[in-house]
Coordinates of C-alpha atoms and ligand atoms in Angstrom, one line a residue:
M507 CA -9.4 -0.7 21.2
L508 CA -10.4 2.4 22.9
F509 CA -11.1 5.4 21.1
E510 CA -8.8 7.1 23.6
E511 CA -5.8 5.1 22.2
V512 CA -6.8 6.1 18.6
A513 CA -7.0 9.8 19.6
F514 CA -3.6 9.4 21.0
Y515 CA -2.1 8.2 17.9
Y516 CA -4.0 10.8 15.7
Q517 CA -2.2 13.4 17.9
K518 CA 1.1 11.9 17.4
L519 CA 0.2 11.7 13.6
E520 CA -0.5 15.3 13.5
A521 CA 3.0 16.3 14.9
V522 CA 5.0 14.4 12.7
S523 CA 7.1 15.7 9.9
S524 CA 8.4 12.7 8.2
R525 CA 6.5 10.0 6.3
L526 CA 8.5 7.2 7.9
T527 CA 7.6 8.1 11.5
M528 CA 4.0 8.4 10.2
I529 CA 4.3 4.7 9.1
D530 CA 5.7 3.6 12.5
I531 CA 2.9 5.4 14.3
L532 CA 0.3 3.9 11.9
A533 CA 1.7 0.3 12.4
G534 CA 1.6 0.7 16.0
M535 CA -1.8 1.7 15.9
F536 CA -3.0 -0.9 13.7
G537 CA -1.4 -3.4 15.9
K538 CA -3.8 -2.5 18.7
A539 CA -6.9 -3.3 16.7
K540 CA -8.9 -6.2 17.9
R541 CA -10.9 -8.4 15.8
G542 CA -13.6 -6.6 13.6
E543 CA -11.9 -3.2 14.5
M544 CA -9.5 -2.9 11.6
R545 CA -12.2 -1.8 9.1
P546 CA -13.5 1.1 11.2
L547 CA -10.1 2.1 12.3
I548 CA -8.9 2.3 8.8
Y549 CA -11.9 4.3 7.4
M550 CA -11.7 6.7 10.4
T551 CA -8.0 7.4 10.0
Q552 CA -8.9 8.2 6.2
G553 CA -11.5 10.6 7.3
L554 CA -14.4 8.5 5.8
L555 CA -17.2 6.1 6.8
G556 CA -16.6 3.6 4.2
P557 CA -14.7 3.2 1.0
P558 CA -14.9 6.4 -1.1
F559 CA -17.4 4.7 -3.4
E560 CA -19.7 4.2 -0.6
S561 CA -18.8 6.8 1.9
L562 CA -21.8 8.6 3.5
D563 CA -22.0 12.1 4.2
L564 CA -22.4 13.0 7.9
G565 CA -24.1 16.1 6.9
I566 CA -23.3 18.1 9.9
A567 CA -22.7 21.8 9.5
E568 CA -20.5 23.9 11.6
K569 CA -23.1 25.6 13.7
F570 CA -24.6 22.3 14.7
A571 CA -21.3 20.9 15.7
Q572 CA -21.0 24.3 17.9
Q573 CA -24.4 23.6 19.4
A574 CA -23.4 20.0 20.2
V575 CA -20.1 21.2 22.0
A576 CA -22.2 23.8 24.0
A577 CA -24.7 21.1 25.1
A578 CA -21.9 18.6 25.8
T579 CA -19.9 21.0 28.2
G580 CA -22.5 23.5 29.5
F581 CA -21.0 26.5 27.9
S582 CA -23.4 28.8 25.8
K583 CA -23.6 28.6 22.1
E584 CA -22.3 32.1 22.0
E585 CA -19.3 31.3 24.0
V586 CA -18.5 28.3 21.8
V587 CA -19.2 30.3 18.4
A588 CA -16.7 33.0 19.7
L589 CA -14.0 30.7 20.5
S590 CA -14.3 28.8 17.3
R591 CA -14.0 32.1 15.5
K592 CA -10.8 32.9 17.2
A593 CA -9.3 29.5 17.0
G594 CA -10.4 28.7 13.6
D595 CA -10.9 25.0 14.4
I596 CA -13.9 23.8 16.5
G597 CA -12.0 20.7 17.3
S598 CA -9.7 22.4 19.5
V599 CA -12.4 24.4 21.1
A600 CA -14.1 21.1 22.0
E601 CA -11.1 19.8 23.4
E602 CA -10.4 23.0 25.5
L603 CA -14.1 23.2 26.7
A604 CA -14.3 19.4 27.6
G605 CA -11.2 20.1 29.8
K606 CA -13.2 22.7 31.8
T607 CA -16.8 21.4 31.4
R608 CA -19.5 23.1 33.5
L609 CA -21.4 19.8 33.6
R610 CA -21.0 17.0 35.9
R611 CA -19.5 14.2 33.9
I612 CA -20.4 10.4 34.5
R613 CA -18.1 8.7 32.4
S614 CA -19.1 5.1 33.1
E615 CA -17.6 3.4 30.2
K616 CA -15.0 4.4 27.7
H617 CA -15.8 4.6 23.9
G618 CA -14.4 1.9 21.9
I619 CA -13.3 2.7 18.1
S620 CA -16.4 0.6 17.0
D621 CA -18.8 2.7 19.3
V622 CA -17.6 5.9 17.8
F623 CA -17.7 4.8 14.2
G624 CA -21.0 3.2 14.8
T625 CA -22.5 6.3 16.2
M626 CA -21.2 8.3 13.3
L627 CA -22.6 5.9 10.8
K628 CA -26.0 6.4 12.8
I629 CA -25.5 10.2 12.4
A630 CA -24.9 9.8 8.6
G631 CA -28.0 7.5 8.3
T632 CA -30.4 9.9 10.0
S633 CA -32.4 12.0 7.6
G634 CA -35.9 13.6 7.0
Q635 CA -37.8 15.7 9.3
G636 CA -36.3 16.7 12.9
S637 CA -32.9 14.9 11.4
Q638 CA -30.9 17.8 12.5
E639 CA -31.9 17.7 16.1
A640 CA -31.3 13.8 16.1
K641 CA -27.9 14.0 14.7
I642 CA -26.8 16.7 17.4
H643 CA -28.3 14.4 19.9
L644 CA -26.1 11.6 18.8
L645 CA -22.9 13.7 18.6
V646 CA -23.7 15.3 22.3
S647 CA -23.9 11.5 23.5
L648 CA -20.4 11.0 22.1
L649 CA -18.9 13.9 23.4
S650 CA -20.5 13.7 26.8
A651 CA -18.5 10.7 27.8
A652 CA -15.2 11.6 25.7
S653 CA -12.0 13.0 27.0
P654 CA -10.8 16.3 25.8
L655 CA -8.4 14.7 23.3
E656 CA -11.3 12.3 21.9
S657 CA -13.5 15.5 21.7
R658 CA -11.1 17.2 19.4
Y659 CA -11.0 14.2 16.9
I660 CA -14.9 13.4 17.2
I661 CA -15.6 16.9 16.2
R662 CA -13.1 17.2 13.4
F663 CA -14.2 13.7 12.1
A664 CA -17.8 14.7 12.3
L665 CA -17.2 17.8 10.3
G666 CA -15.1 16.0 7.8
K667 CA -12.0 17.7 8.9
L668 CA -9.9 15.1 10.3
R669 CA -6.9 15.4 7.9
L670 CA -4.4 13.6 9.3
G671 CA -2.4 13.8 6.0
V672 CA -2.3 10.0 5.6
G673 CA -2.2 8.6 2.0
D674 CA -3.4 5.0 0.7
A675 CA 0.2 4.1 0.1
T676 CA 1.2 5.0 3.7
I677 CA -1.6 3.0 5.1
L678 CA -0.7 -0.1 2.9
E679 CA 3.0 0.2 4.1
A680 CA 2.0 0.6 7.6
L681 CA -0.3 -2.4 7.3
S682 CA 2.5 -4.4 6.0
K683 CA 5.0 -3.3 8.7
N684 CA 2.2 -4.3 11.2
A685 CA 2.0 -7.8 9.7
T686 CA 5.4 -8.6 8.7
G687 CA 7.6 -6.1 10.3
G688 CA 8.9 -4.7 7.1
R689 CA 7.5 -3.9 3.5
E690 CA 7.3 -7.7 2.5
A691 CA 3.7 -7.7 2.2
K692 CA 3.3 -4.4 0.5
Q693 CA 3.1 -5.6 -3.0
A694 CA 0.4 -8.3 -2.0
L695 CA -1.5 -5.7 -0.3
E696 CA -1.3 -3.0 -2.9
N697 CA -2.4 -5.6 -5.6
A698 CA -5.6 -6.5 -3.4
Y699 CA -6.3 -2.8 -3.0
N700 CA -5.8 -2.3 -6.8
I701 CA -8.7 -4.8 -7.6
C702 CA -11.2 -3.7 -4.7
G703 CA -10.6 0.0 -4.2
D704 CA -11.3 -0.4 -0.4
L705 CA -8.5 -0.1 2.2
G706 CA -10.8 -1.2 5.0
K707 CA -11.4 -4.5 3.2
V708 CA -7.9 -4.9 2.5
G709 CA -7.0 -4.4 6.3
E710 CA -9.7 -6.6 7.4
I711 CA -8.8 -9.5 5.3
L712 CA -5.2 -9.0 6.3
A713 CA -6.3 -9.2 10.0
E714 CA -8.4 -12.4 9.6
S715 CA -6.7 -14.3 6.8
G716 CA -2.9 -13.0 6.6
V717 CA -1.1 -11.9 3.6
G718 CA -2.1 -15.2 2.0
G719 CA -5.8 -14.2 2.1
A720 CA -5.0 -10.7 0.7
A721 CA -3.0 -12.3 -2.2
E722 CA -6.0 -14.5 -2.9
L723 CA -8.5 -11.6 -3.3
K724 CA -10.4 -11.7 -6.6
V725 CA -12.5 -9.2 -8.6
S726 CA -15.9 -8.7 -7.3
L727 CA -18.8 -6.9 -8.6
F728 CA -19.6 -3.5 -7.2
N729 CA -16.2 -3.1 -5.9
P730 CA -14.3 -0.8 -8.3
I731 CA -11.1 -1.8 -9.7
R732 CA -8.3 1.0 -9.8
P733 CA -8.1 2.2 -13.3
A734 CA -5.0 1.1 -15.5
L735 CA -3.1 4.2 -16.8
A736 CA -1.1 5.1 -19.8
E737 CA 2.5 6.0 -20.1
R738 CA 3.4 8.8 -22.9
L739 CA 5.7 8.5 -25.6
P740 CA 6.4 11.4 -28.2
T741 CA 6.2 9.6 -31.6
A742 CA 4.7 6.6 -33.3
E743 CA 8.1 5.1 -34.1
E744 CA 8.8 4.9 -30.5
I745 CA 5.4 3.5 -29.6
L746 CA 5.7 0.8 -32.1
E747 CA 9.3 -0.1 -30.9
K748 CA 8.1 -0.3 -27.4
M749 CA 5.1 -2.5 -28.5
H750 CA 7.5 -4.8 -30.5
G751 CA 6.3 -3.7 -33.8
R752 CA 2.6 -4.4 -33.5
C753 CA -0.2 -2.8 -31.2
A754 CA -3.9 -1.9 -31.4
V755 CA -4.5 1.8 -31.4
E756 CA -7.7 3.2 -30.1
S757 CA -9.2 6.8 -30.3
K758 CA -8.6 8.8 -27.0
Y759 CA -11.9 10.4 -26.1
D760 CA -11.7 13.3 -23.8
G761 CA -14.8 12.4 -21.7
L762 CA -15.2 11.1 -18.3
R763 CA -13.8 7.6 -17.4
A764 CA -16.5 5.3 -16.4
Q765 CA -16.3 1.7 -14.9
V766 CA -19.8 0.1 -15.4
H767 CA -20.7 -2.7 -13.1
M768 CA -23.9 -4.9 -14.0
D769 CA -25.9 -7.5 -12.4
R770 CA -28.9 -8.4 -14.6
A771 CA -30.6 -10.8 -12.0
K772 CA -30.6 -7.9 -9.5
K773 CA -31.2 -5.1 -12.2
K774 CA -28.5 -3.4 -10.5
V775 CA -25.9 -1.1 -12.1
E776 CA -23.3 1.0 -10.6
I777 CA -20.9 3.4 -12.3
F778 CA -17.5 4.5 -10.7
S779 CA -15.2 7.3 -11.7
R780 CA -11.4 7.4 -12.3
N781 CA -11.0 8.0 -8.4
L782 CA -13.6 5.3 -7.4
E783 CA -16.6 7.5 -6.6
R784 CA -19.9 6.8 -7.5
L785 CA -21.0 8.3 -10.8
T786 CA -24.3 6.4 -11.1
P787 CA -26.7 9.2 -10.3
M788 CA -25.0 11.4 -13.0
L789 CA -25.1 9.0 -15.8
P790 CA -28.7 7.5 -15.7
D791 CA -29.0 6.9 -19.5
I792 CA -25.6 4.9 -19.6
A793 CA -26.8 2.9 -16.5
A794 CA -30.1 2.0 -18.2
A795 CA -28.1 1.2 -21.5
A796 CA -26.0 -1.3 -19.5
L797 CA -29.0 -3.2 -18.7
S798 CA -30.5 -3.0 -22.3
E799 CA -27.5 -3.0 -24.3
I800 CA -24.9 -5.5 -22.7
N801 CA -25.5 -9.1 -23.4
A802 CA -24.2 -10.6 -20.2
D803 CA -25.5 -11.5 -16.6
K804 CA -22.7 -10.0 -14.6
V805 CA -20.2 -7.9 -16.0
I806 CA -17.5 -5.1 -15.5
I807 CA -16.7 -2.9 -18.3
E808 CA -14.8 0.3 -18.8
G809 CA -15.0 3.0 -21.0
E810 CA -15.1 6.9 -21.7
A811 CA -18.6 8.7 -21.5
I812 CA -18.8 11.7 -23.7
A813 CA -21.3 13.9 -25.4
Y814 CA -21.5 12.7 -29.0
D815 CA -23.9 14.3 -31.7
E816 CA -24.7 11.2 -33.8
A817 CA -26.4 13.5 -36.3
T818 CA -23.3 15.5 -37.0
G819 CA -20.7 12.9 -35.9
E820 CA -19.3 15.6 -33.5
F821 CA -17.9 14.9 -30.2
R822 CA -18.6 17.6 -27.7
P823 CA -15.9 19.2 -25.5
F824 CA -15.1 17.8 -22.2
Q825 CA -16.8 20.7 -20.2
E826 CA -20.1 19.9 -21.7
T827 CA -19.8 16.2 -20.4
I828 CA -18.7 17.2 -17.0
Q829 CA -21.8 19.7 -16.8
R830 CA -23.6 16.4 -16.0
K831 CA -21.7 16.7 -12.5
R832 CA -24.1 19.2 -11.4
K833 CA -26.7 17.0 -9.8
H834 CA -29.6 19.3 -10.9
G835 CA -31.1 19.3 -14.1
I836 CA -29.6 15.6 -15.1
E837 CA -32.9 14.8 -16.7
E838 CA -32.8 17.7 -19.0
K839 CA -29.1 17.5 -19.7
S840 CA -29.7 13.7 -20.7
L841 CA -32.0 14.8 -23.4
S842 CA -30.2 17.9 -24.7
I843 CA -26.5 16.2 -24.8
P844 CA -26.8 12.7 -25.6
L845 CA -24.0 10.8 -23.7
H846 CA -22.5 7.7 -25.2
L847 CA -20.2 5.3 -23.7
F848 CA -17.1 4.3 -25.8
A849 CA -16.1 1.0 -24.1
F850 CA -12.4 -0.2 -24.1
D851 CA -12.1 -2.7 -21.7
L852 CA -13.7 -5.7 -20.2
M853 CA -12.5 -6.9 -16.7
Y854 CA -15.1 -9.4 -15.5
L855 CA -17.7 -11.3 -17.4
D856 CA -20.1 -14.0 -15.9
G857 CA -18.1 -15.1 -12.9
E858 CA -14.7 -15.1 -14.8
D859 CA -11.9 -12.6 -13.9
Y860 CA -10.6 -11.2 -17.1
L861 CA -7.9 -9.0 -15.7
N862 CA -5.0 -11.4 -16.4
K863 CA -6.2 -12.3 -20.0
P864 CA -4.4 -10.6 -22.8
Y865 CA -5.8 -7.4 -24.4
H866 CA -6.9 -9.3 -27.6
E867 CA -9.0 -11.5 -25.5
R868 CA -10.5 -9.0 -23.5
R869 CA -11.3 -7.0 -26.4
A870 CA -12.9 -9.7 -28.3
G871 CA -14.9 -10.6 -25.1
L872 CA -16.2 -7.0 -24.8
E873 CA -17.1 -6.7 -28.7
S874 CA -19.2 -9.8 -28.3
I875 CA -21.3 -8.5 -25.5
I876 CA -22.1 -5.0 -26.7
G877 CA -25.6 -5.1 -28.3
K878 CA -27.0 -2.6 -30.8
G879 CA -28.8 -0.1 -28.6
G880 CA -26.1 2.4 -29.9
I881 CA -25.7 4.1 -26.4
I882 CA -22.8 1.9 -25.6
L883 CA -20.3 1.4 -28.4
P884 CA -16.9 -0.3 -28.7
S885 CA -14.0 2.4 -28.8
D886 CA -12.8 2.8 -32.5
R887 CA -9.6 1.1 -33.2
I888 CA -7.1 -0.3 -35.7
L889 CA -4.4 -2.6 -35.5
A890 CA -0.8 -1.0 -36.5
E891 CA 2.4 -2.3 -37.5
K892 CA 4.0 0.5 -39.2
P893 CA 4.7 4.1 -37.7
G894 CA 2.8 5.7 -40.7
E895 CA -0.4 3.7 -40.1
L896 CA -0.2 4.8 -36.3
E897 CA 0.7 8.4 -37.5
K898 CA -2.4 8.6 -39.9
Y899 CA -4.9 7.2 -37.6
F900 CA -3.6 9.7 -35.0
E901 CA -4.1 12.6 -37.4
E902 CA -7.6 11.4 -38.2
Q903 CA -8.5 11.3 -34.6
V904 CA -7.3 14.8 -33.9
G905 CA -9.1 15.9 -37.1
N906 CA -12.4 14.6 -35.5
G907 CA -12.0 16.7 -32.6
L908 CA -10.5 13.8 -30.4
E909 CA -7.6 14.1 -27.9
G910 CA -5.3 11.6 -29.8
I911 CA -4.8 7.9 -29.5
V912 CA -4.0 5.3 -27.0
A913 CA -1.9 2.4 -28.1
K914 CA -2.3 -0.9 -26.4
G915 CA -0.1 -4.0 -26.2
L916 CA -2.1 -7.0 -27.8
D917 CA -0.8 -9.6 -25.2
S918 CA -0.8 -7.3 -22.0
P919 CA -3.0 -7.8 -19.0
Y920 CA -5.2 -5.2 -17.6
V921 CA -2.7 -3.5 -15.1
A922 CA -5.0 -2.3 -12.4
G923 CA -3.9 0.8 -10.6
A924 CA -0.6 1.3 -12.5
R925 CA 0.9 3.4 -15.1
K926 CA 2.5 0.8 -17.4
F927 CA 3.8 0.7 -21.0
S928 CA 1.0 -1.7 -22.0
W929 CA -1.0 1.5 -22.6
I930 CA 0.8 4.5 -24.2
K931 CA -0.9 7.7 -25.0
L932 CA -0.1 10.3 -27.9
K933 CA -1.8 13.5 -27.7
R934 CA -2.3 16.5 -29.9
S935 CA 1.0 18.7 -29.4
Y936 CA 1.4 22.2 -29.2
K937 CA 4.2 23.7 -31.0
G938 CA 6.8 25.4 -28.7
E939 CA 5.1 24.0 -25.8
L940 CA 5.1 20.9 -23.6
S941 CA 3.2 18.3 -25.7
D942 CA 0.9 17.6 -22.7
T943 CA -0.6 19.3 -20.0
V944 CA 0.2 18.1 -16.4
D945 CA -2.2 17.5 -13.3
L946 CA -0.6 19.0 -10.3
V947 CA -1.6 19.1 -6.6
I948 CA -1.9 22.4 -4.8
I949 CA 0.2 22.3 -1.7
G950 CA 0.1 25.9 -0.6
Y951 CA -1.0 29.5 -1.8
Y952 CA 0.5 33.0 -1.5
L953 CA -1.3 36.1 -0.6
G954 CA -1.9 38.8 -3.0
R955 CA 0.1 41.8 -3.3
G956 CA -0.4 44.8 -5.1
Q957 CA -3.6 44.8 -7.1
R958 CA -4.4 41.3 -5.9
A959 CA -4.1 42.4 -2.3
E960 CA -7.8 42.6 -2.0
F961 CA -8.5 38.9 -3.0
Q962 CA -6.1 37.8 -0.3
F963 CA -4.7 35.5 -3.1
G964 CA -1.6 35.5 -5.1
G965 CA -1.1 32.2 -6.7
L966 CA -0.4 28.5 -6.0
L967 CA 2.3 26.4 -5.0
A968 CA 1.9 23.1 -6.7
A969 CA 3.5 19.7 -6.7
A970 CA 4.0 16.4 -8.7
Y971 CA 3.5 13.1 -6.8
D972 CA 6.4 10.8 -6.3
E973 CA 4.7 7.2 -6.1
K974 CA 7.9 5.4 -4.8
K975 CA 8.3 7.8 -1.9
D976 CA 4.5 8.5 -1.4
V977 CA 5.5 12.4 -1.2
F978 CA 4.3 15.4 -3.0
E979 CA 7.2 17.4 -4.4
S980 CA 7.0 21.1 -5.3
V981 CA 7.5 21.6 -9.1
T982 CA 6.1 25.2 -9.6
R983 CA 4.6 28.3 -8.5
I984 CA 1.5 29.4 -10.4
G985 CA 1.2 33.2 -10.3
T986 CA -0.4 34.3 -13.3
G987 CA -3.7 33.8 -15.3
F988 CA -6.2 33.9 -12.7
S989 CA -9.6 35.5 -13.2
E990 CA -11.0 37.5 -10.3
E991 CA -13.5 34.7 -10.0
Q992 CA -10.9 32.0 -9.7
M993 CA -8.8 34.0 -7.1
K994 CA -11.9 34.2 -5.1
S995 CA -12.9 30.7 -5.4
F996 CA -9.3 29.3 -4.9
K997 CA -9.1 31.4 -1.6
R998 CA -12.4 30.1 -0.2
M999 CA -11.6 26.6 -1.1
L1000 CA -8.0 26.5 0.1
D1001 CA -9.0 28.5 3.5
K1002 CA -10.8 25.4 4.3
I1003 CA -7.9 23.0 4.1
K1004 CA -5.2 25.2 5.4
V1005 CA -2.7 23.5 7.9
S1006 CA -0.4 25.1 10.5
H1007 CA 2.8 23.4 9.1
K1008 CA 4.2 21.6 6.0
P1009 CA 2.5 18.3 5.7
A1010 CA 4.4 15.4 6.4
R1011 CA 4.2 14.1 2.9
V1012 CA 5.2 17.2 1.1
D1013 CA 8.6 18.0 0.2
S1014 CA 9.4 21.6 -0.8
V1015 CA 12.3 24.1 -0.5
V1016 CA 10.0 26.9 -1.4
V1017 CA 7.6 28.0 1.5
P1018 CA 4.3 29.5 0.6
D1019 CA 2.3 32.0 2.8
F1020 CA -0.1 29.2 3.6
W1021 CA 0.5 25.3 3.6
V1022 CA -2.8 23.2 2.6
E1023 CA -3.4 19.6 2.8
P1024 CA -2.6 18.0 -0.6
T1025 CA -6.1 17.6 -1.8
Y1026 CA -7.1 19.5 -5.0
I1027 CA -5.7 18.9 -8.7
V1028 CA -5.2 21.6 -11.0
E1029 CA -4.6 20.9 -15.0
V1030 CA -1.5 23.1 -15.9
R1031 CA 0.1 23.9 -19.3
A1032 CA 3.8 25.2 -19.2
D1033 CA 6.3 26.1 -22.0
E1034 CA 8.8 23.8 -20.8
I1035 CA 10.4 21.7 -18.0
T1036 CA 13.7 23.0 -16.6
R1037 CA 16.3 21.7 -14.1
S1038 CA 16.2 24.0 -11.0
P1039 CA 17.4 24.1 -7.5
M1040 CA 14.2 25.8 -6.2
H1041 CA 11.9 22.7 -6.5
A1042 CA 12.0 19.3 -4.8
C1043 CA 10.7 17.3 -7.8
G1044 CA 13.0 14.7 -8.8
K1045 CA 15.9 16.4 -7.1
D1046 CA 19.2 14.5 -7.3
S1047 CA 22.0 14.2 -4.8
S1048 CA 23.2 17.9 -5.4
G1049 CA 19.7 19.1 -4.9
I1050 CA 18.6 20.1 -8.3
G1051 CA 15.3 19.2 -9.2
Y1052 CA 12.8 19.7 -12.1
A1053 CA 10.6 22.8 -12.5
L1054 CA 7.9 24.1 -14.8
R1055 CA 8.4 27.3 -16.7
F1056 CA 5.4 29.8 -17.3
P1057 CA 2.8 27.5 -15.8
R1058 CA -1.0 28.5 -16.3
I1059 CA -4.1 26.8 -15.2
I1060 CA -6.0 25.7 -18.3
S1061 CA -9.2 24.5 -16.6
D1062 CA -11.8 26.3 -15.0
G1063 CA -11.1 25.1 -11.6
V1064 CA -9.9 21.9 -9.9
R1065 CA -10.2 18.3 -11.4
K1066 CA -12.9 16.8 -9.5
D1067 CA -12.2 13.3 -11.1
K1068 CA -8.6 13.1 -9.7
S1069 CA -7.4 12.7 -6.1
A1070 CA -4.1 14.1 -4.7
E1071 CA -2.4 10.9 -5.6
D1072 CA -3.5 10.8 -9.4
A1073 CA -1.4 14.0 -9.7
T1074 CA 1.2 13.8 -12.5
T1075 CA 4.1 11.8 -11.1
T1076 CA 7.7 12.9 -10.7
K1077 CA 8.7 10.0 -12.9
E1078 CA 6.5 11.4 -15.7
I1079 CA 7.8 15.1 -15.4
I1080 CA 11.3 13.4 -15.6
E1081 CA 10.1 11.3 -18.8
M1082 CA 8.4 14.6 -20.2
F1083 CA 11.8 16.6 -19.7
G1084 CA 13.7 13.9 -21.6
Q1085 CA 11.2 13.8 -24.5
Q1086 CA 11.3 17.6 -24.8
R1087 CA 15.0 17.6 -25.1
K1088 CA 14.7 14.8 -27.8
I1089 CA 12.1 16.7 -29.8
R1090 CA 14.2 20.0 -29.8
V1091 CA 17.4 17.8 -31.1
E1092 CA 15.0 16.4 -33.8
D1093 CA 13.7 19.9 -34.7
K1094 CA 17.2 21.2 -35.6
Ligands
LIG1564 P1 -5.4 12.3 -19.4 O1 -5.4 13.7 -18.6 O2 -4.3 12.5 -20.6 O3 -6.7 11.9 -19.9 P2 -5.1 10.5 -17.3 O4 -4.0 10.8 -16.1 O5 -6.4 10.9 -16.8 O6 -4.7 11.5 -18.4 P3 -4.1 8.3 -18.5 O7 -3.9 7.0 -17.9 O8 -2.9 9.1 -18.6 O9 -5.1 9.2 -17.7 O10 -4.7 8.2 -20.0 C1 -5.7 7.5 -20.2 C2 -7.0 8.3 -19.8 O11 -7.6 8.4 -21.3 C3 -8.0 7.3 -19.4 O12 -8.2 7.5 -17.8 C4 -9.4 7.4 -20.0 O13 -10.3 8.2 -19.2 C5 -9.1 8.2 -21.2 N1 -9.4 7.3 -22.5 C6 -10.0 7.9 -23.5 N2 -10.0 7.0 -24.5 C7 -9.5 5.8 -24.0 C8 -9.3 4.5 -24.7 N3 -9.7 4.1 -25.9 N4 -8.6 3.6 -23.7 C9 -8.0 4.0 -22.7 N5 -8.2 5.2 -22.0 C10 -8.9 6.1 -22.8

């Protein structure tokens, strides 16, 4: 498949305003991929060089991209810089200048998708002294033989700014459409994706072995499994009723979710985050403990990494755990804040897939392999049959500085990548406010007026995620509670992902000053959820949706452990609306 064709499809994708059209275009594009091309095609469309847990960074800065465009077209660097400043996008400048190049073009052979992807991989793999020159040279070699349209996308991809607005669910649906003409294969493909976290791999298996091949995919070490998620219910009674009168109740630790993969023979450990990124460099002590404390040869376990002071029995705030994210100073931090992994699940053990085993069996397996080193510990838990027992345990956890509890169905499998009632969370509630915070995705922002004019930032338009439709639906406008620092940093961050029109997967009646590509998640607390015609979230046939009242951001910035599709779902907002009404009625 020629990259020229890919670029043509990308151009079409950029112009669409409906997700269904997007699926048709993608399905058409996937239909053109030849053997071996599906993987690179999918990764490139995601703007990546591999699955998120392996994806390399191209390491090309804007000024080097400008240099490459200049060298490939014969224009001066100053001219390219001036034009880029005006256009705000070097991709379109590369396109324009390729169309009026001052150099003689010898376009002997056109690029295939695999050539472009291969060169991008080479660029990412070039490091050390003189690497910038080498990277530019490789980029110039691509641009010199590229059409104007190809140049647009080569440059945007190289800068990590492809932003076609295509989500994982949309790709899966398009793959299904290409394979079966409809949605018939979607569930099988989604299941495969849930256990390997790699869309390129799913696409490749589908292309080579059909839907049957994808359905047979098994858990494998070092391919992260998409995490099981918890539903919410507001009371112990309702939780036990849903669990048929009996369940396990575990402490809910407010740390960092960590999926640990270990192969003893290879002395290899990898740790993955909630959104399947590599956490291994950030958690060296947990990685070391996996080898020394887990009695197994090959294993995948999951737990919550949290700073815990053994001497005082005190759990430290989430902020302190997350400080580790700063790459520097990890050594010192490992000494000053000892991290522990409170393990709560077992997904794979010595060749055996545990995902479909019931919770009680997975838990027994987990407890049997955790040694005595003390860094990795099983999560604390009880078995509850009466609401009073669950309630008392919950109060104890909150008293210990924890977030609350997660109740787990004793016979339930591990439901990868889905929010199901096999896990139900109950968190500390705040009187008079919504009992839980929500994680919303930013879809736009406003310019500041009055006092805020100097920051050119006046607030955010935020959305929930409708999983079924794969669409981000506006749910609130957040206009208060920002510090000066936050305003500056949001403005800086959002300017980089500004888009000229409403993204195809965004549904919103409200129009912000600027739309942005749904990327960043903020944690928000609100006073209540109300019905409102202003917001698209969960809107019914008369156009009335749900909205958050008096929203404010409660974290310092964005939640880096979540991707746009991990936002609180529309379904959750509607459930929370129902629970809030119930609590009010009970309060009376
Ligand atoms: P939250 O912001 O409430 O943590 P979330 O969307 O990140 O929500 P949920 O699926 O709603 O995730 O809640 C489960 C989360 O709680 C897990 O992602 C995990 O990080 C954390 N957790 C802490 N302790 C446990 C436990 N014992 N069992 C399962 N999850 C736990």
